[in-house]
PDB file of C-alpha atoms and ligand atoms in Angstrom:
ATOM      1  CA  MET A   1     -21.238 -52.302  -0.990  1.00 46.00           C
ATOM      2  CA  ILE A   2     -20.952 -54.056  -4.327  1.00 50.00           C
ATOM      3  CA  GLN A   3     -18.692 -51.249  -5.496  1.00 49.00           C
ATOM      4  CA  SER A   4     -16.349 -51.663  -2.550  1.00 48.00           C
ATOM      5  CA  VAL A   5     -16.072 -55.425  -3.101  1.00 48.00           C
ATOM      6  CA  ALA A   6     -15.223 -54.799  -6.752  1.00 46.00           C
ATOM      7  CA  LEU A   7     -12.615 -52.243  -5.742  1.00 47.00           C
ATOM      8  CA  ASN A   8     -10.918 -54.605  -3.324  1.00 45.00           C
ATOM      9  CA  PHE A   9     -10.939 -57.325  -5.929  1.00 47.00           C
ATOM     10  CA  ASN A  10      -9.247 -55.055  -8.458  1.00 45.00           C
ATOM     11  CA  GLN A  11      -6.684 -53.883  -5.947  1.00 45.00           C
ATOM     12  CA  ASP A  12      -5.893 -57.440  -5.057  1.00 46.00           C
ATOM     13  CA  ILE A  13      -5.308 -58.320  -8.713  1.00 53.00           C
ATOM     14  CA  ALA A  14      -2.923 -55.399  -9.094  1.00 65.00           C
ATOM     15  CA  ILE A  15      -0.789 -56.030  -6.006  1.00 85.00           C
ATOM     16  CA  MET A  16       2.425 -57.797  -6.863  1.00 94.00           C
ATOM     17  CA  ARG A  17       5.463 -58.311  -4.682  1.00 97.00           C
ATOM     18  CA  ILE A  18       8.307 -59.172  -6.994  1.00 98.00           C
ATOM     19  CA  VAL A  19      11.987 -59.904  -6.441  1.00 98.00           C
ATOM     20  CA  PHE A  20      14.173 -59.225  -9.472  1.00 98.00           C
ATOM     21  CA  ILE A  21      17.528 -61.022  -9.545  1.00 98.00           C
ATOM     22  CA  GLY A  22      20.224 -60.842 -12.176  1.00 96.00           C
ATOM     23  CA  PRO A  23      23.959 -60.353 -12.525  1.00 95.00           C
ATOM     24  CA  PRO A  24      25.396 -56.865 -13.080  1.00 93.00           C
ATOM     25  CA  GLY A  25      24.941 -55.930 -16.725  1.00 92.00           C
ATOM     26  CA  ALA A  26      22.002 -58.274 -17.332  1.00 95.00           C
ATOM     27  CA  GLY A  27      19.737 -55.352 -18.205  1.00 93.00           C
ATOM     28  CA  LYS A  28      17.806 -55.469 -14.968  1.00 95.00           C
ATOM     29  CA  GLY A  29      17.602 -51.653 -14.744  1.00 94.00           C
ATOM     30  CA  THR A  30      16.105 -51.340 -18.239  1.00 95.00           C
ATOM     31  CA  GLN A  31      13.547 -54.085 -17.649  1.00 97.00           C
ATOM     32  CA  ALA A  32      12.761 -52.767 -14.149  1.00 97.00           C
ATOM     33  CA  GLU A  33      11.732 -49.430 -15.697  1.00 97.00           C
ATOM     34  CA  LYS A  34       9.383 -51.202 -18.091  1.00 97.00           C
ATOM     35  CA  ILE A  35       7.881 -53.305 -15.303  1.00 97.00           C
ATOM     36  CA  ILE A  36       7.289 -50.155 -13.217  1.00 96.00           C
ATOM     37  CA  ALA A  37       5.681 -48.351 -16.156  1.00 96.00           C
ATOM     38  CA  LYS A  38       3.250 -51.185 -16.873  1.00 95.00           C
ATOM     39  CA  TYR A  39       2.436 -52.700 -13.465  1.00 94.00           C
ATOM     40  CA  LYS A  40       3.132 -49.662 -11.228  1.00 94.00           C
ATOM     41  CA  PRO A  41       4.782 -51.359  -8.251  1.00 96.00           C
ATOM     42  CA  ALA A  42       7.023 -49.230  -6.025  1.00 97.00           C
ATOM     43  CA  HIS A  43      10.622 -49.507  -7.256  1.00 97.00           C
ATOM     44  CA  LEU A  44      12.968 -50.563  -4.457  1.00 97.00           C
ATOM     45  CA  SER A  45      16.498 -50.570  -5.860  1.00 97.00           C
ATOM     46  CA  THR A  46      19.133 -50.954  -3.153  1.00 97.00           C
ATOM     47  CA  GLY A  47      21.824 -49.821  -5.630  1.00 95.00           C
ATOM     48  CA  ASP A  48      19.920 -46.539  -6.221  1.00 95.00           C
ATOM     49  CA  MET A  49      19.233 -46.093  -2.495  1.00 97.00           C
ATOM     50  CA  LEU A  50      22.885 -46.643  -1.583  1.00 97.00           C
ATOM     51  CA  ARG A  51      24.114 -44.309  -4.328  1.00 96.00           C
ATOM     52  CA  ALA A  52      21.669 -41.619  -3.120  1.00 97.00           C
ATOM     53  CA  ALA A  53      22.918 -42.101   0.463  1.00 96.00           C
ATOM     54  CA  ARG A  54      26.508 -41.880  -0.744  1.00 96.00           C
ATOM     55  CA  ASP A  55      25.813 -38.662  -2.699  1.00 97.00           C
ATOM     56  CA  ALA A  56      24.037 -37.163   0.328  1.00 97.00           C
ATOM     57  CA  LYS A  57      27.072 -38.169   2.426  1.00 97.00           C
ATOM     58  CA  THR A  58      24.967 -39.813   5.152  1.00 97.00           C
ATOM     59  CA  THR A  59      26.689 -42.161   7.616  1.00 96.00           C
ATOM     60  CA  ILE A  60      25.236 -45.191   5.814  1.00 95.00           C
ATOM     61  CA  GLY A  61      26.197 -43.766   2.427  1.00 96.00           C
ATOM     62  CA  LEU A  62      29.807 -43.150   3.387  1.00 96.00           C
ATOM     63  CA  GLU A  63      30.077 -46.623   4.912  1.00 95.00           C
ATOM     64  CA  ALA A  64      28.496 -48.223   1.802  1.00 97.00           C
ATOM     65  CA  GLU A  65      30.822 -46.423  -0.595  1.00 96.00           C
ATOM     66  CA  LYS A  66      33.840 -48.304   0.785  1.00 95.00           C
ATOM     67  CA  TYR A  67      32.337 -51.537  -0.522  1.00 96.00           C
ATOM     68  CA  MET A  68      30.608 -50.274  -3.662  1.00 95.00           C
ATOM     69  CA  SER A  69      33.731 -48.727  -5.149  1.00 92.00           C
ATOM     70  CA  SER A  70      35.538 -52.083  -5.123  1.00 91.00           C
ATOM     71  CA  GLY A  71      32.579 -54.218  -6.230  1.00 91.00           C
ATOM     72  CA  GLN A  72      32.034 -55.821  -2.819  1.00 94.00           C
ATOM     73  CA  LEU A  73      28.659 -56.207  -1.189  1.00 97.00           C
ATOM     74  CA  VAL A  74      27.674 -53.718   1.471  1.00 98.00           C
ATOM     75  CA  PRO A  75      27.300 -55.613   4.808  1.00 97.00           C
ATOM     76  CA  ASP A  76      23.996 -57.446   5.204  1.00 98.00           C
ATOM     77  CA  GLU A  77      22.907 -55.610   8.356  1.00 97.00           C
ATOM     78  CA  VAL A  78      23.272 -52.222   6.631  1.00 97.00           C
ATOM     79  CA  VAL A  79      21.222 -53.175   3.558  1.00 98.00           C
ATOM     80  CA  ILE A  80      18.632 -55.101   5.565  1.00 98.00           C
ATOM     81  CA  GLY A  81      18.098 -51.997   7.728  1.00 96.00           C
ATOM     82  CA  VAL A  82      17.648 -49.808   4.643  1.00 97.00           C
ATOM     83  CA  ILE A  83      15.085 -52.189   3.120  1.00 97.00           C
ATOM     84  CA  ALA A  84      13.199 -52.746   6.387  1.00 97.00           C
ATOM     85  CA  ASP A  85      12.619 -48.977   6.650  1.00 96.00           C
ATOM     86  CA  ARG A  86      11.643 -48.679   3.006  1.00 97.00           C
ATOM     87  CA  LEU A  87       9.128 -51.540   3.154  1.00 97.00           C
ATOM     88  CA  LYS A  88       7.254 -49.724   5.924  1.00 95.00           C
ATOM     89  CA  GLN A  89       6.452 -46.806   3.632  1.00 96.00           C
ATOM     90  CA  ASP A  90       2.919 -46.438   2.338  1.00 96.00           C
ATOM     91  CA  ASP A  91       3.595 -46.875  -1.362  1.00 96.00           C
ATOM     92  CA  CYS A  92       4.750 -50.462  -0.749  1.00 96.00           C
ATOM     93  CA  LYS A  93       1.219 -51.491   0.223  1.00 94.00           C
ATOM     94  CA  ALA A  94       0.267 -51.532  -3.460  1.00 92.00           C
ATOM     95  CA  GLY A  95       3.126 -53.898  -4.332  1.00 96.00           C
ATOM     96  CA  TYR A  96       6.796 -53.463  -5.128  1.00 98.00           C
ATOM     97  CA  LEU A  97       9.676 -54.588  -7.259  1.00 98.00           C
ATOM     98  CA  LEU A  98      12.739 -55.437  -5.187  1.00 98.00           C
ATOM     99  CA  ASP A  99      15.658 -54.718  -7.493  1.00 97.00           C
ATOM    100  CA  GLY A 100      19.104 -55.727  -6.209  1.00 96.00           C
ATOM    101  CA  PHE A 101      17.809 -57.105  -2.910  1.00 98.00           C
ATOM    102  CA  PRO A 102      18.188 -59.768  -1.575  1.00 98.00           C
ATOM    103  CA  ARG A 103      21.726 -60.493  -2.757  1.00 98.00           C
ATOM    104  CA  THR A 104      22.753 -63.054  -0.133  1.00 98.00           C
ATOM    105  CA  ILE A 105      21.008 -65.932   1.636  1.00 98.00           C
ATOM    106  CA  ALA A 106      21.157 -63.948   4.909  1.00 98.00           C
ATOM    107  CA  GLN A 107      19.311 -61.072   3.216  1.00 98.00           C
ATOM    108  CA  ALA A 108      16.710 -63.469   1.768  1.00 98.00           C
ATOM    109  CA  GLU A 109      16.113 -65.007   5.186  1.00 98.00           C
ATOM    110  CA  ALA A 110      15.743 -61.558   6.766  1.00 98.00           C
ATOM    111  CA  LEU A 111      13.266 -60.605   4.042  1.00 98.00           C
ATOM    112  CA  ASP A 112      11.272 -63.801   4.567  1.00 98.00           C
ATOM    113  CA  LYS A 113      11.026 -63.041   8.240  1.00 98.00           C
ATOM    114  CA  MET A 114       9.837 -59.458   7.646  1.00 97.00           C
ATOM    115  CA  LEU A 115       7.249 -60.563   5.096  1.00 97.00           C
ATOM    116  CA  ALA A 116       6.014 -63.453   7.232  1.00 97.00           C
ATOM    117  CA  GLU A 117       5.511 -61.076  10.165  1.00 95.00           C
ATOM    118  CA  ALA A 118       3.615 -58.651   7.934  1.00 95.00           C
ATOM    119  CA  GLY A 119       1.597 -61.471   6.294  1.00 94.00           C
ATOM    120  CA  THR A 120       2.631 -60.262   2.818  1.00 95.00           C
ATOM    121  CA  PRO A 121       4.350 -63.103   0.939  1.00 96.00           C
ATOM    122  CA  LEU A 122       6.251 -62.653  -2.327  1.00 97.00           C
ATOM    123  CA  ASP A 123       4.391 -63.479  -5.545  1.00 96.00           C
ATOM    124  CA  VAL A 124       7.301 -64.216  -7.828  1.00 97.00           C
ATOM    125  CA  VAL A 125      11.083 -64.109  -8.135  1.00 98.00           C
ATOM    126  CA  LEU A 126      12.320 -63.205 -11.603  1.00 98.00           C
ATOM    127  CA  GLU A 127      15.818 -64.219 -12.641  1.00 98.00           C
ATOM    128  CA  LEU A 128      17.256 -62.406 -15.659  1.00 98.00           C
ATOM    129  CA  LYS A 129      19.812 -64.807 -17.065  1.00 97.00           C
ATOM    130  CA  VAL A 130      22.771 -63.698 -19.224  1.00 96.00           C
ATOM    131  CA  PRO A 131      26.113 -65.486 -19.803  1.00 92.00           C
ATOM    132  CA  ASP A 132      29.219 -63.994 -18.094  1.00 89.00           C
ATOM    133  CA  GLU A 133      31.044 -63.106 -21.357  1.00 88.00           C
ATOM    134  CA  GLU A 134      28.108 -61.009 -22.518  1.00 91.00           C
ATOM    135  CA  LEU A 135      27.902 -59.251 -19.128  1.00 92.00           C
ATOM    136  CA  PHE A 136      31.514 -58.237 -19.306  1.00 86.00           C
ATOM    137  CA  THR A 137      31.080 -56.771 -22.806  1.00 87.00           C
ATOM    138  CA  ARG A 138      27.962 -54.842 -21.840  1.00 88.00           C
ATOM    139  CA  LEU A 139      29.413 -53.409 -18.619  1.00 88.00           C
ATOM    140  CA  SER A 140      32.662 -52.357 -20.260  1.00 86.00           C
ATOM    141  CA  LYS A 141      30.588 -50.120 -22.563  1.00 86.00           C
ATOM    142  CA  ARG A 142      28.427 -48.587 -19.805  1.00 82.00           C
ATOM    143  CA  GLY A 143      30.915 -46.364 -17.964  1.00 77.00           C
ATOM    144  CA  ARG A 144      29.433 -45.983 -14.454  1.00 80.00           C
ATOM    145  CA  ALA A 145      32.022 -45.179 -11.718  1.00 82.00           C
ATOM    146  CA  ASP A 146      32.131 -48.835 -10.597  1.00 83.00           C
ATOM    147  CA  ASP A 147      32.316 -50.171 -14.170  1.00 85.00           C
ATOM    148  CA  ASN A 148      36.114 -50.442 -14.523  1.00 87.00           C
ATOM    149  CA  PRO A 149      37.427 -53.892 -15.586  1.00 87.00           C
ATOM    150  CA  GLU A 150      38.654 -54.989 -12.150  1.00 89.00           C
ATOM    151  CA  THR A 151      35.442 -53.994 -10.392  1.00 90.00           C
ATOM    152  CA  ILE A 152      33.312 -55.575 -13.103  1.00 90.00           C
ATOM    153  CA  LYS A 153      35.125 -58.905 -12.692  1.00 90.00           C
ATOM    154  CA  GLU A 154      34.695 -58.668  -8.944  1.00 92.00           C
ATOM    155  CA  ARG A 155      30.966 -57.890  -9.172  1.00 92.00           C
ATOM    156  CA  ILE A 156      30.355 -60.817 -11.512  1.00 93.00           C
ATOM    157  CA  ALA A 157      32.318 -63.118  -9.166  1.00 95.00           C
ATOM    158  CA  VAL A 158      30.389 -61.791  -6.169  1.00 95.00           C
ATOM    159  CA  TYR A 159      27.132 -62.521  -8.017  1.00 96.00           C
ATOM    160  CA  ASN A 160      28.187 -66.066  -8.848  1.00 96.00           C
ATOM    161  CA  ASN A 161      29.414 -66.792  -5.309  1.00 97.00           C
ATOM    162  CA  GLN A 162      26.994 -64.933  -3.072  1.00 97.00           C
ATOM    163  CA  THR A 163      23.833 -64.170  -5.028  1.00 97.00           C
ATOM    164  CA  SER A 164      23.340 -67.164  -7.334  1.00 97.00           C
ATOM    165  CA  PRO A 165      22.607 -69.496  -4.347  1.00 98.00           C
ATOM    166  CA  LEU A 166      19.341 -67.537  -4.099  1.00 98.00           C
ATOM    167  CA  LEU A 167      18.174 -69.180  -7.310  1.00 98.00           C
ATOM    168  CA  ASP A 168      18.121 -72.530  -5.584  1.00 98.00           C
ATOM    169  CA  TYR A 169      16.658 -70.974  -2.434  1.00 98.00           C
ATOM    170  CA  TYR A 170      13.676 -69.486  -4.293  1.00 98.00           C
ATOM    171  CA  GLY A 171      13.478 -72.435  -6.681  1.00 98.00           C
ATOM    172  CA  LYS A 172      12.774 -74.722  -3.742  1.00 98.00           C
ATOM    173  CA  LYS A 173      10.004 -72.395  -2.610  1.00 97.00           C
ATOM    174  CA  GLY A 174       8.431 -72.629  -6.078  1.00 97.00           C
ATOM    175  CA  LEU A 175       8.775 -68.867  -6.647  1.00 97.00           C
ATOM    176  CA  LEU A 176      11.557 -68.739  -9.248  1.00 98.00           C
ATOM    177  CA  LYS A 177      10.903 -67.871 -12.894  1.00 98.00           C
ATOM    178  CA  THR A 178      13.923 -67.640 -15.180  1.00 98.00           C
ATOM    179  CA  ILE A 179      13.870 -65.139 -18.028  1.00 98.00           C
ATOM    180  CA  GLU A 180      16.309 -65.538 -20.895  1.00 97.00           C
ATOM    181  CA  GLY A 181      18.153 -62.187 -20.992  1.00 96.00           C
ATOM    182  CA  LEU A 182      19.474 -62.334 -24.577  1.00 95.00           C
ATOM    183  CA  GLY A 183      17.432 -60.643 -27.311  1.00 96.00           C
ATOM    184  CA  THR A 184      15.985 -57.187 -27.836  1.00 96.00           C
ATOM    185  CA  VAL A 185      14.691 -55.126 -24.909  1.00 97.00           C
ATOM    186  CA  ASP A 186      11.106 -55.672 -26.116  1.00 98.00           C
ATOM    187  CA  GLU A 187      11.518 -59.414 -26.606  1.00 98.00           C
ATOM    188  CA  ILE A 188      12.846 -59.768 -23.091  1.00 98.00           C
ATOM    189  CA  PHE A 189      10.075 -57.603 -21.649  1.00 98.00           C
ATOM    190  CA  CYS A 190       7.504 -59.802 -23.410  1.00 98.00           C
ATOM    191  CA  ARG A 191       8.904 -62.817 -21.591  1.00 98.00           C
ATOM    192  CA  ILE A 192       8.599 -60.920 -18.311  1.00 98.00           C
ATOM    193  CA  GLU A 193       5.015 -59.826 -19.043  1.00 97.00           C
ATOM    194  CA  LYS A 194       4.015 -63.425 -19.651  1.00 96.00           C
ATOM    195  CA  VAL A 195       5.334 -64.486 -16.263  1.00 96.00           C
ATOM    196  CA  LEU A 196       3.868 -61.533 -14.357  1.00 95.00           C
ATOM    197  CA  ASP A 197       0.460 -61.784 -16.020  1.00 93.00           C
ATOM    198  CA  ALA A 198       0.355 -65.508 -15.341  1.00 91.00           C
ATOM    199  CA  SER A 199       1.385 -65.038 -11.702  1.00 86.00           C
ATOM    200  CA  LYS A 200      -1.802 -63.031 -11.117  1.00 75.00           C
ATOM    201  CA  GLY A 201      -3.978 -65.216 -13.317  1.00 65.00           C
ATOM    202  CA  GLY A 202      -4.485 -64.806 -17.067  1.00 53.00           C
ATOM    203  CA  CYS A 203      -2.008 -63.552 -19.639  1.00 51.00           C
ATOM    204  CA  GLY A 204      -2.862 -60.099 -21.027  1.00 51.00           C
ATOM    205  CA  CYS A 205       0.041 -59.974 -23.473  1.00 53.00           C
ATOM    206  CA  ARG A 206       0.145 -61.225 -27.022  1.00 51.00           C
ATOM    207  CA  CYS A 207       3.763 -62.198 -27.394  1.00 51.00           C
ATOM    208  CA  GLN A 208       4.989 -65.629 -28.419  1.00 48.00           C
TER     209      GLN A 208
HETATM  210  P1  ADP B 301      24.717 -53.857 -10.342  1.00 71.11           P
HETATM  211  O1  ADP B 301      23.520 -54.749 -10.346  1.00 71.11           O
HETATM  212  O2  ADP B 301      24.968 -53.221 -11.659  1.00 71.11           O
HETATM  213  O3  ADP B 301      25.947 -54.494  -9.746  1.00 71.11           O
HETATM  214  P2  ADP B 301      23.488 -52.158  -8.256  1.00 71.11           P
HETATM  215  O4  ADP B 301      23.129 -50.775  -8.647  1.00 71.11           O
HETATM  216  O5  ADP B 301      22.380 -53.091  -7.944  1.00 71.11           O
HETATM  217  O6  ADP B 301      24.451 -52.633  -9.409  1.00 71.11           O
HETATM  218  O7  ADP B 301      24.466 -52.144  -6.971  1.00 71.11           O
HETATM  219  C1  ADP B 301      25.666 -51.410  -6.943  1.00 71.11           C
HETATM  220  C2  ADP B 301      26.454 -51.750  -5.696  1.00 71.11           C
HETATM  221  O8  ADP B 301      25.683 -51.438  -4.516  1.00 71.11           O
HETATM  222  C3  ADP B 301      26.803 -53.240  -5.525  1.00 71.11           C
HETATM  223  O9  ADP B 301      27.973 -53.589  -6.248  1.00 71.11           O
HETATM  224  C4  ADP B 301      26.983 -53.336  -4.003  1.00 71.11           C
HETATM  225  O10 ADP B 301      28.215 -52.817  -3.582  1.00 71.11           O
HETATM  226  C5  ADP B 301      25.900 -52.394  -3.486  1.00 71.11           C
HETATM  227  N1  ADP B 301      24.620 -53.126  -3.218  1.00 71.11           N
HETATM  228  C6  ADP B 301      23.431 -52.940  -3.861  1.00 71.11           C
HETATM  229  N2  ADP B 301      22.491 -53.760  -3.374  1.00 71.11           N
HETATM  230  C7  ADP B 301      23.082 -54.487  -2.391  1.00 71.11           C
HETATM  231  C8  ADP B 301      22.658 -55.526  -1.511  1.00 71.11           C
HETATM  232  N3  ADP B 301      21.404 -56.001  -1.547  1.00 71.11           N
HETATM  233  N4  ADP B 301      23.563 -56.045  -0.639  1.00 71.11           N
HETATM  234  C9  ADP B 301      24.820 -55.598  -0.582  1.00 71.11           C
HETATM  235  N5  ADP B 301      25.293 -54.632  -1.385  1.00 71.11           N
HETATM  236  C10 ADP B 301      24.447 -54.080  -2.283  1.00 71.11           C
END
């Protein structure tokens, strides 16, 4: 009995539902990997899911590719459907990192509704903040298929127009934590650890 209470308590401490927001090129992918390695949430990256669907040539994947290749957002109803299915899978019960979703207010509202119905609210929304000029430089060096100069400009504009309103949306809900995205990978991860450790009570990291 005592053992089972202790187990539940530990599980509860470990469960974190995190939204990770940041412009293309902010280093979200790199930091997401480090978050997954340390805190073990399921990694829900809509970019990865859509690229996998595209490569598998599914109906959704072929539809998504039309938008992805020009830096536009895939329509809300498509992405919301993909995430709704993914959130029902068992591994999400132990917490997850939503990476690249939501990207519009409509997506955030749909997510809120799903989570309210399931009784599983978000713990924290992390914003990785990097100035536009730096994003452009970083993306130009990366070389993914959608990293050509025109598409990069479009993706940054799409972020500023459609995704950045989410900062205010989550700020008003008291969930937003902004992480300064300039510095070394480890410095930035330290900032993230501080926020995540504090969001579940007590800071286990030793960084400044
Ligand atoms: P990045 O953050 O580098 O722009 P992602 O891998 O997150 O890249 O996404 C790549 C592309 O996939 C986006 O430019 C967009 O076309 C599509 N995409 C990913 N997530 C979403 C989403 N939540 N809503 C609409 N489109 C999305």
